[in-house]
Short mmCIF file of C-alpha atoms in Angstrom, two decimals:
data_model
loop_
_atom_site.label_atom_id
_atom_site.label_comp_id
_atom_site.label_asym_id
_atom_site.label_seq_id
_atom_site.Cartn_x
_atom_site.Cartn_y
_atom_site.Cartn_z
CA UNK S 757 126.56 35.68 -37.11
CA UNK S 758 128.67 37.65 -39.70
CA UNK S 759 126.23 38.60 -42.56
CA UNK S 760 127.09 41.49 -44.95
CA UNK S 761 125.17 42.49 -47.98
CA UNK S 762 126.99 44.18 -50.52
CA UNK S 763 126.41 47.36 -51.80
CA UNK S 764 124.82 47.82 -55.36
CA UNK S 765 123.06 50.11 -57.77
CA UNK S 766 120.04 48.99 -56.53
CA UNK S 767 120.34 50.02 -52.86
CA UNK S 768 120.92 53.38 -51.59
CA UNK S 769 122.72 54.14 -48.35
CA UNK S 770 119.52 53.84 -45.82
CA UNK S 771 119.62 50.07 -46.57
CA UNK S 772 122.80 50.01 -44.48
CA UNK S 773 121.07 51.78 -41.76
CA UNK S 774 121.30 49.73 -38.05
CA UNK S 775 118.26 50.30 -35.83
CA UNK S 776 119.81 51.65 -32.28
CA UNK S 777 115.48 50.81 -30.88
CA UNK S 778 115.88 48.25 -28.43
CA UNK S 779 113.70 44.91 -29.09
CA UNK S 780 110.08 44.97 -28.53
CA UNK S 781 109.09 42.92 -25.44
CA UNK S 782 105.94 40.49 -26.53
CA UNK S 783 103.99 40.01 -23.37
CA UNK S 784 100.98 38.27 -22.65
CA UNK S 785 97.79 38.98 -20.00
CA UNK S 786 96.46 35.89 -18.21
CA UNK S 787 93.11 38.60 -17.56
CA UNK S 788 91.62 37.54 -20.98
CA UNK S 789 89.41 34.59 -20.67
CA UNK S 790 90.49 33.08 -24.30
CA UNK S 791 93.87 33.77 -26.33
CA UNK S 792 94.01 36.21 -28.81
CA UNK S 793 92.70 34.71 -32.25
CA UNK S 794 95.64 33.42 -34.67
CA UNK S 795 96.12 35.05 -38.17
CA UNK S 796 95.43 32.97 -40.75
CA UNK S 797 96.99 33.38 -44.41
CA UNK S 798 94.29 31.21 -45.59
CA UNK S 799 96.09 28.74 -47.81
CA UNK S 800 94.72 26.15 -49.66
CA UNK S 801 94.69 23.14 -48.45
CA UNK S 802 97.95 20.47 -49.46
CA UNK S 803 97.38 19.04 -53.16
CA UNK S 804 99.76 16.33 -51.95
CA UNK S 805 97.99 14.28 -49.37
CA UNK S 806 98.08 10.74 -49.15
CA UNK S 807 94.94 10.07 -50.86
CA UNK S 808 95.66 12.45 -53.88
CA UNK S 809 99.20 10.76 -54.33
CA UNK S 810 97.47 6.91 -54.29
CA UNK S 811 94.65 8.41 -56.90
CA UNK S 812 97.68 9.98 -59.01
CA UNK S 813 99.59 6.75 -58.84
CA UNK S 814 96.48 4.62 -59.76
CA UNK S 815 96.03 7.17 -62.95
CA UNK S 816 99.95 7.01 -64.08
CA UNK S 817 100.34 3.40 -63.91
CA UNK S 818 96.78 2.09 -64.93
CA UNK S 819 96.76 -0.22 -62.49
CA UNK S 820 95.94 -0.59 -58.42
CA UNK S 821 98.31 0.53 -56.27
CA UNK S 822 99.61 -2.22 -54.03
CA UNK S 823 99.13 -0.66 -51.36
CA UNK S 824 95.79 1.12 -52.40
CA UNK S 825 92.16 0.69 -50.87
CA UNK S 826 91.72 -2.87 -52.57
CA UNK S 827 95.78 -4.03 -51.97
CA UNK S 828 98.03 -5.07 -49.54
CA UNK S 829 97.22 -1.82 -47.00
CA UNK S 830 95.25 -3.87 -44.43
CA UNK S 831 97.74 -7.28 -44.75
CA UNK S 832 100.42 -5.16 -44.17
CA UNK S 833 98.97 -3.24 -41.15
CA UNK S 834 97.61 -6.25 -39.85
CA UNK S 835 101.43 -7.50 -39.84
CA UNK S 836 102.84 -4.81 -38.45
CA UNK S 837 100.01 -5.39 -35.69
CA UNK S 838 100.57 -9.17 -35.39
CA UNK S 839 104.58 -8.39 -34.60
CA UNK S 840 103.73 -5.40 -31.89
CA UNK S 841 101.34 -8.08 -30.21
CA UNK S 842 103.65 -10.53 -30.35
CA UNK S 843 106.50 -8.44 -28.78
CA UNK S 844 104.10 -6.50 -25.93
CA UNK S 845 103.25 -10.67 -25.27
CA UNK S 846 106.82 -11.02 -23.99
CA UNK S 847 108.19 -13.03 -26.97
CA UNK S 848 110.56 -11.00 -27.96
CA UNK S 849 113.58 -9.45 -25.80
CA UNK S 850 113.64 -5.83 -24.08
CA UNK S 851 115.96 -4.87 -26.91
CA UNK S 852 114.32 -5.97 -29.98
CA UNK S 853 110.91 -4.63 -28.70
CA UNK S 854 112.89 -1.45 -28.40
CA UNK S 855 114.17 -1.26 -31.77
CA UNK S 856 110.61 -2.31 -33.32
CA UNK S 857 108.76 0.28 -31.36
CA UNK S 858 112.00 2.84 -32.69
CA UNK S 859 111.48 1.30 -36.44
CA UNK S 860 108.19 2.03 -36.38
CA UNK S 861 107.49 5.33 -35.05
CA UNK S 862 110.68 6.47 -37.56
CA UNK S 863 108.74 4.46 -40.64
CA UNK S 864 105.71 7.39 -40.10
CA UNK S 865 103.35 4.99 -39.03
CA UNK S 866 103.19 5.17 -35.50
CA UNK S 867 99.68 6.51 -35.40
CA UNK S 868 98.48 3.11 -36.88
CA UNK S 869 99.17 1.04 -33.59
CA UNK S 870 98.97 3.51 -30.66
CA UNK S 871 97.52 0.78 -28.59
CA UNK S 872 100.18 -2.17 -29.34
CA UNK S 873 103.21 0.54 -28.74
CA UNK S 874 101.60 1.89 -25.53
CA UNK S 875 101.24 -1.72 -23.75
CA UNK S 876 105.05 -2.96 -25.26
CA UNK S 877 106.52 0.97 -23.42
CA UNK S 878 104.62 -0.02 -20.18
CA UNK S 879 106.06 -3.66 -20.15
CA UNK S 880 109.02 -2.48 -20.66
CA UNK S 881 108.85 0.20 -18.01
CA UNK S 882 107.81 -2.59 -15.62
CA UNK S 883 110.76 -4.39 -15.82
CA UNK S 884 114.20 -3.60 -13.76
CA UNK S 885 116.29 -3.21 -16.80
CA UNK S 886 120.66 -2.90 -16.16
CA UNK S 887 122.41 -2.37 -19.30
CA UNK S 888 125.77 -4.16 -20.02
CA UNK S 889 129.24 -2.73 -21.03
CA UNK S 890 128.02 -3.31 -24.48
CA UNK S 891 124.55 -2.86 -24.58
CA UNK S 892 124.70 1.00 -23.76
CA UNK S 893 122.71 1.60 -26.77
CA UNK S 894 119.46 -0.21 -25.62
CA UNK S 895 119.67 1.66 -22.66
CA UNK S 896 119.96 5.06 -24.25
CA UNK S 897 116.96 4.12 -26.67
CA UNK S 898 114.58 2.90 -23.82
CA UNK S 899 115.19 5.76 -22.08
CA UNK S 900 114.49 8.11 -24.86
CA UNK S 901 111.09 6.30 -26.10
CA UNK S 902 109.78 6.12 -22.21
CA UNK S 903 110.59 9.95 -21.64
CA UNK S 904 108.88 10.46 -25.21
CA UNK S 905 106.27 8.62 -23.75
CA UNK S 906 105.61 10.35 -20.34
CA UNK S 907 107.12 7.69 -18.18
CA UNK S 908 109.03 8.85 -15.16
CA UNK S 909 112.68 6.96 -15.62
CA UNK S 910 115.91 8.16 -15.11
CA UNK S 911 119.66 6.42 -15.85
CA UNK S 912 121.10 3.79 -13.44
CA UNK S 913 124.49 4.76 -12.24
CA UNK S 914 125.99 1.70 -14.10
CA UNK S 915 124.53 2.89 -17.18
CA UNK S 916 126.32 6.43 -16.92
CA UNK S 917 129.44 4.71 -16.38
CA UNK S 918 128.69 2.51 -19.46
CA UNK S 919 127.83 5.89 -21.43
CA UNK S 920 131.24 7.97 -19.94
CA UNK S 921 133.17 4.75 -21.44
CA UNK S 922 131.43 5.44 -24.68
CA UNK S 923 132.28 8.76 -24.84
CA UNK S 924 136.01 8.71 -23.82
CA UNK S 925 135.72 5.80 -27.02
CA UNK S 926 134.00 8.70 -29.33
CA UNK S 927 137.32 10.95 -28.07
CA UNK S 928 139.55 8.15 -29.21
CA UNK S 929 138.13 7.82 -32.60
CA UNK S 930 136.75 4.21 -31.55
CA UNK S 931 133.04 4.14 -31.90
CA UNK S 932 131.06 1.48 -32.90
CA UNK S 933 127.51 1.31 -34.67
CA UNK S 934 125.94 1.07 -31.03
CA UNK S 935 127.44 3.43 -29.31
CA UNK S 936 127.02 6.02 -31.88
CA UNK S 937 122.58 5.01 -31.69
CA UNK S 938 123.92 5.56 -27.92
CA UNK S 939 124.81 9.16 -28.12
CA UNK S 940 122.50 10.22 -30.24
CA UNK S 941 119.05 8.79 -28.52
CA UNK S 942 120.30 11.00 -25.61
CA UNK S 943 119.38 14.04 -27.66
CA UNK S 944 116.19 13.82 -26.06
CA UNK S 945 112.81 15.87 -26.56
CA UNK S 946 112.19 17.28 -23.48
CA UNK S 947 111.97 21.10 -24.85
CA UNK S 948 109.25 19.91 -26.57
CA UNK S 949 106.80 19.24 -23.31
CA UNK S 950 107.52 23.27 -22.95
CA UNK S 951 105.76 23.87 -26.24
CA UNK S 952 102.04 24.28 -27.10
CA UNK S 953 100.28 21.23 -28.16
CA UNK S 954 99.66 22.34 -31.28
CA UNK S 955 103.69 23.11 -31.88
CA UNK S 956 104.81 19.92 -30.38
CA UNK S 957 104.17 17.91 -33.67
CA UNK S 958 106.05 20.09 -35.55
CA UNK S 959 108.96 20.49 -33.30
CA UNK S 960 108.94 16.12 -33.21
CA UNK S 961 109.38 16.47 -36.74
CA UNK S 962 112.08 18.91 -36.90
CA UNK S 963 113.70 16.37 -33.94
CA UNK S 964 113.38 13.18 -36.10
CA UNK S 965 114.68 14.81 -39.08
CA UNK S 966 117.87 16.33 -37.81
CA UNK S 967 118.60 13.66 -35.91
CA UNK S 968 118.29 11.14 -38.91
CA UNK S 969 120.83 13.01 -40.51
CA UNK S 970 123.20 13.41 -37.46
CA UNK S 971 123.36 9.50 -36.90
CA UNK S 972 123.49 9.15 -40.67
CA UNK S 973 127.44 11.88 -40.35
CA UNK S 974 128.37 10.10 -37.18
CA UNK S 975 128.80 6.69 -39.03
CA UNK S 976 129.89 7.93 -42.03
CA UNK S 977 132.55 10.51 -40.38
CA UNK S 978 132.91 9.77 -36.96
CA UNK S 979 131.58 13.70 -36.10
CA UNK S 980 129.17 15.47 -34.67
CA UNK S 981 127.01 17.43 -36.64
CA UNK S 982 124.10 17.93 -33.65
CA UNK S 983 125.56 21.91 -32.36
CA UNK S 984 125.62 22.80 -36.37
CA UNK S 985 121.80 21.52 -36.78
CA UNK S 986 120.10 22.68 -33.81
CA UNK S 987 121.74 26.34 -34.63
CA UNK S 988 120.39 26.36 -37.76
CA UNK S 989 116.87 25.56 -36.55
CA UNK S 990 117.23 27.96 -33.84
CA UNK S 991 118.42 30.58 -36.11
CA UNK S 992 115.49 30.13 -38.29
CA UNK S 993 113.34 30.51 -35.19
CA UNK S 994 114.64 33.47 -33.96
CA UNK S 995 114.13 34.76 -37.74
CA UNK S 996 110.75 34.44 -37.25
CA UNK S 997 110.36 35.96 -34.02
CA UNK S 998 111.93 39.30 -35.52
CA UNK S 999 109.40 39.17 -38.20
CA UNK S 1000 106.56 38.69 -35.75
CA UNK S 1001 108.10 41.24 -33.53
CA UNK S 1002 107.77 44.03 -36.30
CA UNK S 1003 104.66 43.34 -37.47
CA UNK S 1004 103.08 43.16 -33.88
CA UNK S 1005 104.96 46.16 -32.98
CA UNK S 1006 104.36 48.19 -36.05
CA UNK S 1007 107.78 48.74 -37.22
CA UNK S 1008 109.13 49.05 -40.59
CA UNK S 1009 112.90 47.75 -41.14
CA UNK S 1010 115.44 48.93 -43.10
CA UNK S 1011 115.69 47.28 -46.53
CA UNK S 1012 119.40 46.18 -45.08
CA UNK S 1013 117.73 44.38 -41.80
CA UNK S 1014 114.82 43.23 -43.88
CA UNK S 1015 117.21 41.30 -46.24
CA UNK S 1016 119.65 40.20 -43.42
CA UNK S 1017 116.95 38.63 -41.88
CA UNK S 1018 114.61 37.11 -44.01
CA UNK S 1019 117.65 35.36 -46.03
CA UNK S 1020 117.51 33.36 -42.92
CA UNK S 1021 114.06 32.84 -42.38
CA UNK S 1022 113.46 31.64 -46.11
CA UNK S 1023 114.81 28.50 -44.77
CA UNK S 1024 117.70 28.65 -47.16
CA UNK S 1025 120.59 28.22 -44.45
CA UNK S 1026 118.74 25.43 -42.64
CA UNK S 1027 118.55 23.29 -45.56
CA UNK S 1028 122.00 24.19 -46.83
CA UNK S 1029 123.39 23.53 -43.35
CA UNK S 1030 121.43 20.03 -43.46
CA UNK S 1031 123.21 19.17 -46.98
CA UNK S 1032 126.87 20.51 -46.67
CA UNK S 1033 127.59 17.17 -43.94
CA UNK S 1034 125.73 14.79 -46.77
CA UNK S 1035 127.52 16.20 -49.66
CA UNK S 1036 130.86 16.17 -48.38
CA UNK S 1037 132.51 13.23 -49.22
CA UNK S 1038 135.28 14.24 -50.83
CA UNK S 1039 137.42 15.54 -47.55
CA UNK S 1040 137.12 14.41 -43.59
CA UNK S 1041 134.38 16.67 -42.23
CA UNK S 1042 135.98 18.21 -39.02
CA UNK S 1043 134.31 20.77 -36.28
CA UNK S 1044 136.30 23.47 -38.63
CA UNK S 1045 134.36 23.10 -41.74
CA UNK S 1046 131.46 22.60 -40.40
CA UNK S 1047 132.11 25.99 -38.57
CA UNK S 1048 132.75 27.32 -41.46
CA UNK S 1049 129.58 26.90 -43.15
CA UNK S 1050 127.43 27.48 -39.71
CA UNK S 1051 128.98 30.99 -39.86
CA UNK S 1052 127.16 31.67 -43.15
CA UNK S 1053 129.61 32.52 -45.47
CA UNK S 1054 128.78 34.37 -48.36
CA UNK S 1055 127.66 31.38 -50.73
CA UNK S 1056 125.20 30.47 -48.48
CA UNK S 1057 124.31 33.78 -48.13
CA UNK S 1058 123.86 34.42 -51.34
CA UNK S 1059 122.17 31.60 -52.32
CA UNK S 1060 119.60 32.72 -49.13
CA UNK S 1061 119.18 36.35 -50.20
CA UNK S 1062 118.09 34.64 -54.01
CA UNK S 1063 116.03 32.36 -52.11
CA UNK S 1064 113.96 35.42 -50.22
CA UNK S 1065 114.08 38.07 -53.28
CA UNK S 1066 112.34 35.34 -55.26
CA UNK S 1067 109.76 34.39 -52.61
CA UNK S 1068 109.20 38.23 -51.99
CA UNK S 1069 108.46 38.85 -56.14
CA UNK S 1070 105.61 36.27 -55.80
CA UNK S 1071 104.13 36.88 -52.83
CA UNK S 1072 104.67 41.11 -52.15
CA UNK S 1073 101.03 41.29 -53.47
CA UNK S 1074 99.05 38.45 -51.20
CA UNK S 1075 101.15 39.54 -48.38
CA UNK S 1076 100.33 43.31 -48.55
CA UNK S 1077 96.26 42.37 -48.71
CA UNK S 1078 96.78 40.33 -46.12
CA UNK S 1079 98.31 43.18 -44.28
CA UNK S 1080 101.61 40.94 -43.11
CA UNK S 1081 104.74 42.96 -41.95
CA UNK S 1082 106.23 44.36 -45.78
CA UNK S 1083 108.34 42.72 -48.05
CA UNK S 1084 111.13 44.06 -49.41
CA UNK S 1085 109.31 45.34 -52.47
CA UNK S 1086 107.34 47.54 -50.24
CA UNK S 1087 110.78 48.35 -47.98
CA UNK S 1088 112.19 49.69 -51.41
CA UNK S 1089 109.35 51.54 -52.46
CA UNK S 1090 108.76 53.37 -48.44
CA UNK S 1091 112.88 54.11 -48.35
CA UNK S 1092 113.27 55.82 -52.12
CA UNK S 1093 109.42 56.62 -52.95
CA UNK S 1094 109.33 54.61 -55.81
CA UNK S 1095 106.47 53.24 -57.75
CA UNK S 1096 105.75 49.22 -57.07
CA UNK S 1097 107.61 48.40 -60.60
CA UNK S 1098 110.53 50.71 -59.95
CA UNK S 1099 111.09 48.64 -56.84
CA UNK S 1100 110.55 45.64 -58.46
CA UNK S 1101 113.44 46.46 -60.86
CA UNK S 1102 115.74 47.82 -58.48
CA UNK S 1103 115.44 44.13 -56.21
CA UNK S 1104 115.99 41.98 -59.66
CA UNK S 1105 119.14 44.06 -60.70
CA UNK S 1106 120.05 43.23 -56.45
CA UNK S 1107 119.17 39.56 -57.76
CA UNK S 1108 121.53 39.80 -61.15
CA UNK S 1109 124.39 40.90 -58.80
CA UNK S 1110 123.92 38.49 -56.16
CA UNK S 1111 124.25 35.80 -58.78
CA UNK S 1112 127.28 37.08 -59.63
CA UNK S 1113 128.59 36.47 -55.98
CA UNK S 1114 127.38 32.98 -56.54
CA UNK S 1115 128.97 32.29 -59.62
CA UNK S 1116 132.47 33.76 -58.15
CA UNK S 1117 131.81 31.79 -54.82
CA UNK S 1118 130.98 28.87 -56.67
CA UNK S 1119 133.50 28.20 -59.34
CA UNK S 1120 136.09 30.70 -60.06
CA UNK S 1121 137.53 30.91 -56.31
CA UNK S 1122 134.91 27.79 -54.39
CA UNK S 1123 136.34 27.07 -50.99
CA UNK S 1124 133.79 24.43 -50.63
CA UNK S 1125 133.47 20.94 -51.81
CA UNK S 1126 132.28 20.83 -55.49
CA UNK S 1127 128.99 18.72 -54.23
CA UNK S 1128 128.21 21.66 -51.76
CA UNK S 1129 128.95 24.34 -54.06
CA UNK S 1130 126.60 22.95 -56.28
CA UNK S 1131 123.62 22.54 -54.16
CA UNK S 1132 124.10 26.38 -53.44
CA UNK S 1133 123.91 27.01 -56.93
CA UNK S 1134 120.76 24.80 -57.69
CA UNK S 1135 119.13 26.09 -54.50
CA UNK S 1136 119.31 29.40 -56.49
CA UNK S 1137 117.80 28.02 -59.58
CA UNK S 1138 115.19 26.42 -58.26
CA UNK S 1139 113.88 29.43 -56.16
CA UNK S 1140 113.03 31.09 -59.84
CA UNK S 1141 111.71 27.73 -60.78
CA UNK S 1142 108.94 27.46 -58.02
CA UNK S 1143 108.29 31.47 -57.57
CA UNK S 1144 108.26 31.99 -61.36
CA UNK S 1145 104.55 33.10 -61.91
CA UNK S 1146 103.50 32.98 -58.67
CA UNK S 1147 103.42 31.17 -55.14
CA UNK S 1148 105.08 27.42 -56.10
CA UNK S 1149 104.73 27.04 -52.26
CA UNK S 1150 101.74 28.86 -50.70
CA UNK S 1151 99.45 28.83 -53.80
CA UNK S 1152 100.77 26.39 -56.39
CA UNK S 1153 98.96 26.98 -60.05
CA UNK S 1154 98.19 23.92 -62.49
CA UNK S 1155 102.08 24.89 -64.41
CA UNK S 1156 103.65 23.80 -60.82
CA UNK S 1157 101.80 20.81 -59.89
CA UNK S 1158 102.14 19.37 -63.60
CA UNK S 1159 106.30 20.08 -63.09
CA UNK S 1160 105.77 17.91 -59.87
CA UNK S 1161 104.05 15.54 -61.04
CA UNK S 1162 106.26 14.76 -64.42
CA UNK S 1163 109.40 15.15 -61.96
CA UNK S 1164 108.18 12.88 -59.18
CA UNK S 1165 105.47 10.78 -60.35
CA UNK S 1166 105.16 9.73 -63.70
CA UNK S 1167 106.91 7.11 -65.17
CA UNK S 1168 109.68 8.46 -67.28
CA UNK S 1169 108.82 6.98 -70.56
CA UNK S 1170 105.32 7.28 -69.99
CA UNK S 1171 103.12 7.33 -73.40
CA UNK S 1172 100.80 10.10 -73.57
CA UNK S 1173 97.10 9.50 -75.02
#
């Protein structure tokens, strides 16, 4: 990954210094009768779960929610319910109980009818099931929700052959609808049954989300955008595990390495990475583009390196009581022996200069379609926006979830009392 941070007056020459230490080795004794404890940063918990957001809705429109404690919730579960029975009975056809058991677990609601989707995965695992020439799509779906689901199945040989004639039709620029569902159910989850139970949730969301947007690029562009995703999730991965790595192992990184990696682990590039394929509808996306922005050029990076100074302004303090691994403040202050405002200085003149990157990147010479470009730019503005003050994220303050809630939920020409 080519990352470069320019130099400025606000970084001397150690920040350019490359560790030569090879990489700590985390290993782990099976002698201990329990695992080690897990830290804990202690955050609050969410102000935005369901029940809060059904109480704020009741308050900003003065009247009951329809789907609140006394509306529709219960009809419409009970409907749901009444079409899952009716499908595990047999009524329905091996397909469309596929796609209703696929509807539903992508709606969110799966958790609702564990039962009904359970008996209609076991019927259909019953049931000899050959796929025709054009029906290569419900075979690539059952096979992804009955591996999701634990079931031992594997492809028949005629559905291979089905799925080699779909992709010599992807080569040829010929896809249809179902055979793009096709190749993308056979991104399957299996790496998550290597995963912790605790991990595995997270890691299905991370799945569903991705691959939501991949299907969405394939039928809009006819390309691929699965390699690009699933690099920028295990970039941000590996981020993590360098950051876990030094604070385990007790070493302090150069300001350089320290910015070089947490640009990526703010979670900037992911999200950038996830929005260049939806934003570009001006020009054909092809594997170069997309190349282009997977190799992190320096709009995204800049926008990133924003992203993480801002986070580290708000959260240096919390971090260094918790006694996390430093944040660049601290990296500033260790590598010049400077006083905590001194350092906090020297990183926002490194922030004034990295918007100037962004503002060159962006519009005087923008290589990018304007749509992209722009979400780079308000990626930027919105990391002051939520950091401003403090934690927008970790430890939002009544100023943030007011902005949120005028944003998001309040009716726009609400009438205040």
């Amino acid at each position: 990954m080519a990352w470069q941070l320019q130099p400025t007056a606000a970084t001397t020459s150690t920040c350019f210094r490359t560790s030569s230490s090879p990489a700590a080795t985390v290993r782990c004794s099976s002698s201990s009768p329990t695992p080690p404890a897990r830290r804990s940063a202690n955050y609050a918990p969410s102000s935005w779960d369901y029940d809060s957001l059904i109480m704020l809705s009741l308050n900003n429109r003065g009247h009951v929610n329809q789907v609140g404690p006394d509306g529709n919730f219960d009809k419409l579960k009970a409907g749901v319910g009444e079409r899952l029975a009716a499908a595990s009975g047999g009524v329905a056809d091996q397909a469309a109980m596929l796609r209703l058991v696929d509807t539903v677990q992508r709606l969110g609601v799966a958790y609702h009818f564990e039962e009904e989707i359970a008996t209609i995965l076991s019927s259909i695992h019953r049931k000899p099931h050959r796929c025709s020439g054009d029906d290569v799509g419900s075979e690539a779906l059952r096979f992804r929700l009955l591996r999701e689901s634990g079931f031992p199945v594997a492809f028949h040989k005629e559905s291979l052959e089905n799925l080699r004639h779909v992709s010599k039709s992807y080569q040829t620029s010929t896809l249809v609808n179902d055979d793009v569902k096709a190749l993308l159910s056979l991104w399957e989850e299996s790496p998550s049954e290597r995963l912790p139970e605790y991990m595995q949730a997270l890691y299905s969301v991370m799945y569903n989300t991705s691959g939501e947007v991949a299907e969405s690029i394939m039928k809009q562009h006819g390309c691929d955008t699965r390699s690009l995703l699933r690099k920028a999730w295990h970039d941000m991965a590996k981020s993590f595990l360098v950051e876990a790595k030094w604070h385990h192992g007790n070493h302090r990184p150069t300001l350089h390495e320290y910015l070089k990696n947490g640009s990526v682990s703010s979670s900037a590039p992911l999200l950038l990475q996830h929005a260049f394929p939806l934003l570009s509808m001006e020009e054909k996306l092809t594997s170069k583009s997309l190349g282009k922005v997977g190799s992190y050029p320096r709009l995204v990076q800049s926008a990133s390196l924003i992203f993480r100074l801002c986070n580290d302004s708000a959260t240096h303090s919390d971090e260094l009581e918790r006694g996390d691994a430093p944040s660049s403040i601290a990296i500033h202050m260790s590598e010049n022996r400077s006083r905590e405002k001194e350092s906090r200085k020297a990183m926002e003149d490194l922030t004034m200069d990295t918007w100037k990157s962004i503002n060159e990147d962006a519009f005087k010479h923008c290589k990018f379609p304007r749509p992209f470009a722009k979400a780079c730019v308000n990626l930027a503005r919105i990391s002051h926006c939520v950091y401003l003050g403090g934690d927008g994220f970790g430890a939002p303050d009544g100023q943030k979830k007011r902005q949120i809630r005028e944003l998001f939920l309040e009716p726009f020409m609400s009438v205040k009392p």
